[in-house]
Amino acid sequence: MAELIVALDFNKQSHALSLARQLQKEVKWVKVGLELYTRYGPQVVTELKTLGFKIFLDLKFLDIPNTVQGAVCSATALGIDMLTVHLLGGGAMIRAALKGREQGSETSHNFTTSQLPLILGVTILTSLGKEDLPWPETREISRVVLDLAQKGQAWGVDGVVCSGQELALLKTQLKPDFYYLTPGIRLEQKNDDQKRTISPGEAVKLGANFLVVGRPITRARDPRSAARLFQQQIHQH
Ligand code: C5P
């Protein structure tokens, strides 16, 4: 069954935690991203874990292999459940990330293999369209995403982040036990910064395992009802 992840993109920890408390009955997973983590660091992760949430730490690591290895080691030691690295970092960086995960799990006594965080590879951000790529005239965005995802699979990531629009293509080309996390989920078309959007029901039908939803829930007048609506649509499919 696909999981809904609510992106806590806030610049105040108190807002993030108060929303998380409101959503405790509706969702199991929350995303801690750049905005919240840069300000509050591991403390906010610990607070959210204490509330019982699974944590998707979406910091989209992209750096030289040694640096990413250290970052993934630190993230793993925090006890998070899933994290992201950019596939554009290349094979050596991804293999270093996998090594960092091993090292991070060795620093804590309670890890079993099943508790190791999933490492997902970011392909092309859902806020980008074809015209934003440096090679718009030659490459279809879905082709670039597929190339990156195939490489990521060969390098050893557990799954990829991709838009709903590429799910069908990727599912036919990649091995079956690969995870797909899809942002850019909208109940209706909105004119915001997401370009490659899809509805929750459609994303599930196409095989997404995780749906990341931010503003349609966090900025809703009634976030609990909004989360419930997303869950209903996810579970109908
Ligand atoms: O508010 P919205 O629903 O657009 O939030 C989507 C979330 O998914 C944000 O936290 C964003 O950082 C994240 N995300 C994304 N595109 C990716 C990976 C993650 O939009 N490729």
PDB file of C-alpha atoms and ligand atoms in Angstrom:
ATOM      1  CA  MET A   1       0.000   0.000   0.000  1.00  0.00           C
ATOM      2  CA  ALA A   2       1.301   3.459  -0.886  1.00  0.00           C
ATOM      3  CA  GLU A   3       2.274   5.752   1.976  1.00  0.00           C
ATOM      4  CA  LEU A   4       1.418   9.433   2.282  1.00  0.00           C
ATOM      5  CA  ILE A   5       4.325  11.593   3.473  1.00  0.00           C
ATOM      6  CA  VAL A   6       3.557  15.128   4.609  1.00  0.00           C
ATOM      7  CA  ALA A   7       6.365  17.585   3.883  1.00  0.00           C
ATOM      8  CA  LEU A   8       6.894  19.815   6.909  1.00  0.00           C
ATOM      9  CA  ASP A   9       8.368  22.725   4.959  1.00  0.00           C
ATOM     10  CA  PHE A  10       8.270  25.333   7.743  1.00  0.00           C
ATOM     11  CA  ASN A  11      10.814  27.814   9.063  1.00  0.00           C
ATOM     12  CA  LYS A  12       9.529  27.484  12.649  1.00  0.00           C
ATOM     13  CA  GLN A  13       9.911  24.262  14.574  1.00  0.00           C
ATOM     14  CA  SER A  14       6.849  25.089  16.672  1.00  0.00           C
ATOM     15  CA  HIS A  15       4.690  25.280  13.506  1.00  0.00           C
ATOM     16  CA  ALA A  16       6.081  22.017  12.175  1.00  0.00           C
ATOM     17  CA  LEU A  17       5.518  20.204  15.463  1.00  0.00           C
ATOM     18  CA  SER A  18       2.060  21.627  15.998  1.00  0.00           C
ATOM     19  CA  LEU A  19       1.008  20.517  12.511  1.00  0.00           C
ATOM     20  CA  ALA A  20       2.619  17.111  13.060  1.00  0.00           C
ATOM     21  CA  ARG A  21       0.598  16.699  16.275  1.00  0.00           C
ATOM     22  CA  GLN A  22      -2.604  17.561  14.387  1.00  0.00           C
ATOM     23  CA  LEU A  23      -1.806  14.918  11.791  1.00  0.00           C
ATOM     24  CA  GLN A  24      -0.711  12.137  14.158  1.00  0.00           C
ATOM     25  CA  LYS A  25      -3.855  10.091  13.519  1.00  0.00           C
ATOM     26  CA  GLU A  26      -3.863  10.650   9.765  1.00  0.00           C
ATOM     27  CA  VAL A  27      -0.280  10.016   8.635  1.00  0.00           C
ATOM     28  CA  LYS A  28       2.682   7.810   9.587  1.00  0.00           C
ATOM     29  CA  TRP A  29       5.414   9.602   7.651  1.00  0.00           C
ATOM     30  CA  VAL A  30       6.682  13.178   7.642  1.00  0.00           C
ATOM     31  CA  LYS A  31       9.348  14.777   5.554  1.00  0.00           C
ATOM     32  CA  VAL A  32      12.039  16.946   7.097  1.00  0.00           C
ATOM     33  CA  GLY A  33      13.622  18.962   4.322  1.00  0.00           C
ATOM     34  CA  LEU A  34      16.174  21.680   3.826  1.00  0.00           C
ATOM     35  CA  GLU A  35      14.191  24.525   5.367  1.00  0.00           C
ATOM     36  CA  LEU A  36      13.431  22.881   8.700  1.00  0.00           C
ATOM     37  CA  TYR A  37      16.660  20.895   9.002  1.00  0.00           C
ATOM     38  CA  THR A  38      18.953  23.802   8.195  1.00  0.00           C
ATOM     39  CA  ARG A  39      17.429  25.777  11.044  1.00  0.00           C
ATOM     40  CA  TYR A  40      16.822  23.121  13.696  1.00  0.00           C
ATOM     41  CA  GLY A  41      18.988  20.114  12.783  1.00  0.00           C
ATOM     42  CA  PRO A  42      18.789  16.733  14.526  1.00  0.00           C
ATOM     43  CA  GLN A  43      16.658  18.133  17.363  1.00  0.00           C
ATOM     44  CA  VAL A  44      13.572  18.445  15.170  1.00  0.00           C
ATOM     45  CA  VAL A  45      14.099  14.901  13.895  1.00  0.00           C
ATOM     46  CA  THR A  46      14.251  13.600  17.465  1.00  0.00           C
ATOM     47  CA  GLU A  47      11.068  15.488  18.412  1.00  0.00           C
ATOM     48  CA  LEU A  48       9.186  14.060  15.436  1.00  0.00           C
ATOM     49  CA  LYS A  49      10.435  10.548  16.171  1.00  0.00           C
ATOM     50  CA  THR A  50       9.206  10.936  19.744  1.00  0.00           C
ATOM     51  CA  LEU A  51       5.758  11.726  18.328  1.00  0.00           C
ATOM     52  CA  GLY A  52       5.947   8.347  16.567  1.00  0.00           C
ATOM     53  CA  PHE A  53       6.523   9.463  12.976  1.00  0.00           C
ATOM     54  CA  LYS A  54       8.695   7.764  10.413  1.00  0.00           C
ATOM     55  CA  ILE A  55      11.148  10.290   9.054  1.00  0.00           C
ATOM     56  CA  PHE A  56      11.977  11.013   5.445  1.00  0.00           C
ATOM     57  CA  LEU A  57      15.085  13.215   5.580  1.00  0.00           C
ATOM     58  CA  ASP A  58      15.054  14.923   2.198  1.00  0.00           C
ATOM     59  CA  LEU A  59      18.340  16.822   2.030  1.00  0.00           C
ATOM     60  CA  LYS A  60      19.158  15.667  -1.514  1.00  0.00           C
ATOM     61  CA  PHE A  61      22.875  15.123  -0.946  1.00  0.00           C
ATOM     62  CA  LEU A  62      25.148  16.047  -3.871  1.00  0.00           C
ATOM     63  CA  ASP A  63      28.876  16.406  -3.245  1.00  0.00           C
ATOM     64  CA  ILE A  64      32.131  14.507  -3.589  1.00  0.00           C
ATOM     65  CA  PRO A  65      31.886  10.846  -2.503  1.00  0.00           C
ATOM     66  CA  ASN A  66      33.762  11.281   0.784  1.00  0.00           C
ATOM     67  CA  THR A  67      31.511  14.128   1.917  1.00  0.00           C
ATOM     68  CA  VAL A  68      28.305  12.306   0.985  1.00  0.00           C
ATOM     69  CA  GLN A  69      29.526   9.167   2.758  1.00  0.00           C
ATOM     70  CA  GLY A  70      29.947  11.175   5.959  1.00  0.00           C
ATOM     71  CA  ALA A  71      26.583  12.906   5.563  1.00  0.00           C
ATOM     72  CA  VAL A  72      24.722   9.616   5.023  1.00  0.00           C
ATOM     73  CA  CYS A  73      26.576   8.077   7.976  1.00  0.00           C
ATOM     74  CA  SER A  74      25.423  10.957  10.212  1.00  0.00           C
ATOM     75  CA  ALA A  75      21.846  10.802   8.897  1.00  0.00           C
ATOM     76  CA  THR A  76      21.657   7.040   9.469  1.00  0.00           C
ATOM     77  CA  ALA A  77      22.921   7.393  13.020  1.00  0.00           C
ATOM     78  CA  LEU A  78      20.007   9.783  13.683  1.00  0.00           C
ATOM     79  CA  GLY A  79      17.625   6.872  13.173  1.00  0.00           C
ATOM     80  CA  ILE A  80      15.805   8.261  10.148  1.00  0.00           C
ATOM     81  CA  ASP A  81      13.864   5.939   7.810  1.00  0.00           C
ATOM     82  CA  MET A  82      14.584   7.262   4.311  1.00  0.00           C
ATOM     83  CA  LEU A  83      16.899   9.818   2.700  1.00  0.00           C
ATOM     84  CA  THR A  84      17.734  11.222  -0.711  1.00  0.00           C
ATOM     85  CA  VAL A  85      20.869  11.637  -2.811  1.00  0.00           C
ATOM     86  CA  HIS A  86      21.117  13.182  -6.284  1.00  0.00           C
ATOM     87  CA  LEU A  87      21.818  10.583  -8.972  1.00  0.00           C
ATOM     88  CA  LEU A  88      23.680  13.301 -10.856  1.00  0.00           C
ATOM     89  CA  GLY A  89      26.408  12.768  -8.241  1.00  0.00           C
ATOM     90  CA  GLY A  90      27.479   9.647 -10.155  1.00  0.00           C
ATOM     91  CA  GLY A  91      28.276   6.036  -9.301  1.00  0.00           C
ATOM     92  CA  ALA A  92      31.188   6.667  -6.939  1.00  0.00           C
ATOM     93  CA  MET A  93      29.105   9.077  -4.880  1.00  0.00           C
ATOM     94  CA  ILE A  94      26.173   6.640  -4.674  1.00  0.00           C
ATOM     95  CA  ARG A  95      28.433   3.759  -3.626  1.00  0.00           C
ATOM     96  CA  ALA A  96      29.953   6.043  -0.984  1.00  0.00           C
ATOM     97  CA  ALA A  97      26.426   6.830   0.257  1.00  0.00           C
ATOM     98  CA  LEU A  98      25.744   3.091   0.675  1.00  0.00           C
ATOM     99  CA  LYS A  99      28.995   2.736   2.624  1.00  0.00           C
ATOM    100  CA  GLY A 100      28.021   5.708   4.799  1.00  0.00           C
ATOM    101  CA  ARG A 101      24.750   3.981   5.635  1.00  0.00           C
ATOM    102  CA  GLU A 102      26.628   0.870   6.806  1.00  0.00           C
ATOM    103  CA  GLN A 103      28.957   2.983   8.928  1.00  0.00           C
ATOM    104  CA  GLY A 104      26.063   4.946  10.409  1.00  0.00           C
ATOM    105  CA  SER A 105      24.257   1.772  11.399  1.00  0.00           C
ATOM    106  CA  GLU A 106      27.396   0.444  13.095  1.00  0.00           C
ATOM    107  CA  THR A 107      27.549   3.469  15.388  1.00  0.00           C
ATOM    108  CA  SER A 108      24.163   2.585  16.846  1.00  0.00           C
ATOM    109  CA  HIS A 109      23.529  -0.709  18.634  1.00  0.00           C
ATOM    110  CA  ASN A 110      19.877  -1.182  17.738  1.00  0.00           C
ATOM    111  CA  PHE A 111      20.000  -1.443  13.969  1.00  0.00           C
ATOM    112  CA  THR A 112      18.810  -4.481  12.052  1.00  0.00           C
ATOM    113  CA  THR A 113      19.149  -4.621   8.265  1.00  0.00           C
ATOM    114  CA  SER A 114      15.420  -4.036   7.861  1.00  0.00           C
ATOM    115  CA  GLN A 115      15.751  -0.782   9.798  1.00  0.00           C
ATOM    116  CA  LEU A 116      18.433   0.711   7.595  1.00  0.00           C
ATOM    117  CA  PRO A 117      17.099   3.865   5.963  1.00  0.00           C
ATOM    118  CA  LEU A 118      16.074   3.523   2.335  1.00  0.00           C
ATOM    119  CA  ILE A 119      18.318   5.529   0.011  1.00  0.00           C
ATOM    120  CA  LEU A 120      16.396   7.076  -2.860  1.00  0.00           C
ATOM    121  CA  GLY A 121      17.992   8.722  -5.876  1.00  0.00           C
ATOM    122  CA  VAL A 122      16.672  12.071  -7.076  1.00  0.00           C
ATOM    123  CA  THR A 123      16.319  12.120 -10.853  1.00  0.00           C
ATOM    124  CA  ILE A 124      15.056  15.462 -12.241  1.00  0.00           C
ATOM    125  CA  LEU A 125      13.140  17.760  -9.869  1.00  0.00           C
ATOM    126  CA  THR A 126       9.403  17.943 -10.492  1.00  0.00           C
ATOM    127  CA  SER A 127       9.652  21.736 -10.559  1.00  0.00           C
ATOM    128  CA  LEU A 128      11.638  21.505 -13.812  1.00  0.00           C
ATOM    129  CA  GLY A 129      10.192  21.277 -17.281  1.00  0.00           C
ATOM    130  CA  LYS A 130      11.958  20.369 -20.513  1.00  0.00           C
ATOM    131  CA  GLU A 131      12.761  24.041 -21.162  1.00  0.00           C
ATOM    132  CA  ASP A 132      14.721  24.209 -17.887  1.00  0.00           C
ATOM    133  CA  LEU A 133      17.171  21.475 -18.826  1.00  0.00           C
ATOM    134  CA  PRO A 134      20.477  22.528 -20.395  1.00  0.00           C
ATOM    135  CA  TRP A 135      19.837  20.252 -23.394  1.00  0.00           C
ATOM    136  CA  PRO A 136      16.117  20.937 -24.100  1.00  0.00           C
ATOM    137  CA  GLU A 137      16.235  20.481 -27.837  1.00  0.00           C
ATOM    138  CA  THR A 138      17.795  17.026 -27.765  1.00  0.00           C
ATOM    139  CA  ARG A 139      16.419  15.125 -24.779  1.00  0.00           C
ATOM    140  CA  GLU A 140      12.923  14.293 -23.562  1.00  0.00           C
ATOM    141  CA  ILE A 141      12.757  14.755 -19.810  1.00  0.00           C
ATOM    142  CA  SER A 142      11.375  11.229 -19.358  1.00  0.00           C
ATOM    143  CA  ARG A 143      14.401   9.837 -21.206  1.00  0.00           C
ATOM    144  CA  VAL A 144      16.795  11.692 -18.879  1.00  0.00           C
ATOM    145  CA  VAL A 145      14.868  10.443 -15.846  1.00  0.00           C
ATOM    146  CA  LEU A 146      14.954   6.863 -17.158  1.00  0.00           C
ATOM    147  CA  ASP A 147      18.714   6.988 -17.834  1.00  0.00           C
ATOM    148  CA  LEU A 148      19.373   8.297 -14.338  1.00  0.00           C
ATOM    149  CA  ALA A 149      17.028   5.771 -12.710  1.00  0.00           C
ATOM    150  CA  GLN A 150      18.621   2.832 -14.546  1.00  0.00           C
ATOM    151  CA  LYS A 151      22.062   3.989 -13.502  1.00  0.00           C
ATOM    152  CA  GLY A 152      20.851   4.491  -9.919  1.00  0.00           C
ATOM    153  CA  GLN A 153      19.499   0.961  -9.820  1.00  0.00           C
ATOM    154  CA  ALA A 154      22.788  -0.443 -11.090  1.00  0.00           C
ATOM    155  CA  TRP A 155      24.688   1.593  -8.493  1.00  0.00           C
ATOM    156  CA  GLY A 156      22.534   0.193  -5.682  1.00  0.00           C
ATOM    157  CA  VAL A 157      19.953   2.790  -4.600  1.00  0.00           C
ATOM    158  CA  ASP A 158      16.683   1.366  -3.223  1.00  0.00           C
ATOM    159  CA  GLY A 159      14.456   3.510  -5.396  1.00  0.00           C
ATOM    160  CA  VAL A 160      14.026   6.865  -7.059  1.00  0.00           C
ATOM    161  CA  VAL A 161      12.215  10.159  -6.732  1.00  0.00           C
ATOM    162  CA  CYS A 162      10.371  10.915  -9.952  1.00  0.00           C
ATOM    163  CA  SER A 163       7.291  12.758 -11.128  1.00  0.00           C
ATOM    164  CA  GLY A 164       4.059  10.862 -11.671  1.00  0.00           C
ATOM    165  CA  GLN A 165       4.461  11.484 -15.352  1.00  0.00           C
ATOM    166  CA  GLU A 166       7.475   9.181 -15.567  1.00  0.00           C
ATOM    167  CA  LEU A 167       6.171   6.391 -13.335  1.00  0.00           C
ATOM    168  CA  ALA A 168       4.650   4.238 -16.072  1.00  0.00           C
ATOM    169  CA  LEU A 169       7.808   4.304 -18.169  1.00  0.00           C
ATOM    170  CA  LEU A 170      10.139   3.569 -15.242  1.00  0.00           C
ATOM    171  CA  LYS A 171       7.989   0.689 -13.975  1.00  0.00           C
ATOM    172  CA  THR A 172       8.328  -1.103 -17.297  1.00  0.00           C
ATOM    173  CA  GLN A 173      12.116  -0.702 -17.416  1.00  0.00           C
ATOM    174  CA  LEU A 174      13.319  -1.251 -13.847  1.00  0.00           C
ATOM    175  CA  LYS A 175      13.345  -4.284 -11.568  1.00  0.00           C
ATOM    176  CA  PRO A 176      10.102  -4.866  -9.629  1.00  0.00           C
ATOM    177  CA  ASP A 177      11.337  -4.390  -6.058  1.00  0.00           C
ATOM    178  CA  PHE A 178      12.394  -0.787  -6.639  1.00  0.00           C
ATOM    179  CA  TYR A 179      10.724   2.051  -4.686  1.00  0.00           C
ATOM    180  CA  TYR A 180       9.122   5.074  -6.331  1.00  0.00           C
ATOM    181  CA  LEU A 181       8.566   8.294  -4.431  1.00  0.00           C
ATOM    182  CA  THR A 182       6.492  10.913  -6.182  1.00  0.00           C
ATOM    183  CA  PRO A 183       6.165  14.597  -5.246  1.00  0.00           C
ATOM    184  CA  GLY A 184       4.139  17.162  -7.169  1.00  0.00           C
ATOM    185  CA  ILE A 185       0.863  15.584  -6.023  1.00  0.00           C
ATOM    186  CA  ARG A 186      -2.190  17.769  -6.492  1.00  0.00           C
ATOM    187  CA  LEU A 187      -5.941  17.158  -6.126  1.00  0.00           C
ATOM    188  CA  GLU A 188      -6.448  19.811  -8.777  1.00  0.00           C
ATOM    189  CA  GLN A 189      -4.178  21.725 -11.144  1.00  0.00           C
ATOM    190  CA  LYS A 190      -2.593  24.702  -9.327  1.00  0.00           C
ATOM    191  CA  ASN A 191      -0.346  27.386 -10.695  1.00  0.00           C
ATOM    192  CA  ASP A 192       2.545  27.003  -8.283  1.00  0.00           C
ATOM    193  CA  ASP A 193       6.186  25.999  -8.781  1.00  0.00           C
ATOM    194  CA  GLN A 194       5.449  22.337  -9.537  1.00  0.00           C
ATOM    195  CA  LYS A 195       5.283  21.655 -13.274  1.00  0.00           C
ATOM    196  CA  ARG A 196       4.977  17.862 -13.591  1.00  0.00           C
ATOM    197  CA  THR A 197       2.005  17.204 -11.273  1.00  0.00           C
ATOM    198  CA  ILE A 198      -0.373  14.251 -10.873  1.00  0.00           C
ATOM    199  CA  SER A 199      -3.390  13.351  -8.698  1.00  0.00           C
ATOM    200  CA  PRO A 200      -2.927  10.995  -5.720  1.00  0.00           C
ATOM    201  CA  GLY A 201      -5.171   8.300  -7.192  1.00  0.00           C
ATOM    202  CA  GLU A 202      -3.345   8.366 -10.499  1.00  0.00           C
ATOM    203  CA  ALA A 203       0.071   8.185  -8.782  1.00  0.00           C
ATOM    204  CA  VAL A 204      -1.012   5.079  -6.848  1.00  0.00           C
ATOM    205  CA  LYS A 205      -2.478   3.460  -9.965  1.00  0.00           C
ATOM    206  CA  LEU A 206       0.823   4.009 -11.746  1.00  0.00           C
ATOM    207  CA  GLY A 207       2.738   2.332  -8.925  1.00  0.00           C
ATOM    208  CA  ALA A 208       4.101   5.033  -6.603  1.00  0.00           C
ATOM    209  CA  ASN A 209       5.086   3.635  -3.177  1.00  0.00           C
ATOM    210  CA  PHE A 210       5.415   7.018  -1.445  1.00  0.00           C
ATOM    211  CA  LEU A 211       3.510  10.221  -2.199  1.00  0.00           C
ATOM    212  CA  VAL A 212       5.028  13.419  -0.818  1.00  0.00           C
ATOM    213  CA  VAL A 213       2.526  16.206  -0.297  1.00  0.00           C
ATOM    214  CA  GLY A 214       3.397  19.607   1.118  1.00  0.00           C
ATOM    215  CA  ARG A 215       1.366  22.744   0.657  1.00  0.00           C
ATOM    216  CA  PRO A 216      -1.984  21.154  -0.330  1.00  0.00           C
ATOM    217  CA  ILE A 217      -2.039  19.776   3.253  1.00  0.00           C
ATOM    218  CA  THR A 218       0.192  22.088   5.285  1.00  0.00           C
ATOM    219  CA  ARG A 219      -1.375  25.293   3.931  1.00  0.00           C
ATOM    220  CA  ALA A 220      -4.947  23.992   3.916  1.00  0.00           C
ATOM    221  CA  ARG A 221      -7.458  25.724   6.172  1.00  0.00           C
ATOM    222  CA  ASP A 222      -8.078  22.343   7.798  1.00  0.00           C
ATOM    223  CA  PRO A 223      -4.915  20.229   7.379  1.00  0.00           C
ATOM    224  CA  ARG A 224      -6.451  17.159   9.033  1.00  0.00           C
ATOM    225  CA  SER A 225      -9.357  17.030   6.600  1.00  0.00           C
ATOM    226  CA  ALA A 226      -7.002  17.669   3.714  1.00  0.00           C
ATOM    227  CA  ALA A 227      -4.766  14.774   4.825  1.00  0.00           C
ATOM    228  CA  ARG A 228      -7.832  12.554   5.190  1.00  0.00           C
ATOM    229  CA  LEU A 229      -8.914  13.421   1.662  1.00  0.00           C
ATOM    230  CA  PHE A 230      -5.508  12.455   0.282  1.00  0.00           C
ATOM    231  CA  GLN A 231      -5.557   9.202   2.268  1.00  0.00           C
ATOM    232  CA  GLN A 232      -9.030   8.361   0.931  1.00  0.00           C
ATOM    233  CA  GLN A 233      -7.862   8.852  -2.627  1.00  0.00           C
ATOM    234  CA  ILE A 234      -4.752   6.762  -2.003  1.00  0.00           C
ATOM    235  CA  HIS A 235      -6.700   3.907  -0.445  1.00  0.00           C
ATOM    236  CA  GLN A 236      -9.385   3.866  -3.158  1.00  0.00           C
ATOM    237  CA  HIS A 237      -6.800   2.644  -5.646  1.00  0.00           C
TER     238      HIS A 237
HETATM  239  O1  C5P B   1       4.249  21.730  -1.416  1.00  0.00           O
HETATM  240  P1  C5P B   1       4.520  20.586  -2.361  1.00  0.00           P
HETATM  241  O2  C5P B   1       3.443  19.512  -2.340  1.00  0.00           O
HETATM  242  O3  C5P B   1       4.876  21.042  -3.749  1.00  0.00           O
HETATM  243  O4  C5P B   1       5.817  19.888  -1.733  1.00  0.00           O
HETATM  244  C1  C5P B   1       6.480  18.849  -2.386  1.00  0.00           C
HETATM  245  C2  C5P B   1       7.609  18.386  -1.529  1.00  0.00           C
HETATM  246  O5  C5P B   1       8.320  17.397  -2.239  1.00  0.00           O
HETATM  247  C3  C5P B   1       8.600  19.484  -1.168  1.00  0.00           C
HETATM  248  O6  C5P B   1       8.992  19.257   0.180  1.00  0.00           O
HETATM  249  C4  C5P B   1       9.756  19.273  -2.117  1.00  0.00           C
HETATM  250  O7  C5P B   1      11.012  19.607  -1.562  1.00  0.00           O
HETATM  251  C5  C5P B   1       9.679  17.769  -2.352  1.00  0.00           C
HETATM  252  N1  C5P B   1      10.294  17.303  -3.597  1.00  0.00           N
HETATM  253  C6  C5P B   1       9.945  17.775  -4.845  1.00  0.00           C
HETATM  254  N2  C5P B   1      10.596  17.295  -5.970  1.00  0.00           N
HETATM  255  C7  C5P B   1      11.539  16.364  -5.853  1.00  0.00           C
HETATM  256  C8  C5P B   1      11.869  15.873  -4.579  1.00  0.00           C
HETATM  257  C9  C5P B   1      11.211  16.355  -3.473  1.00  0.00           C
HETATM  258  O8  C5P B   1       9.054  18.597  -4.965  1.00  0.00           O
HETATM  259  N3  C5P B   1      12.126  15.861  -6.931  1.00  0.00           N
END
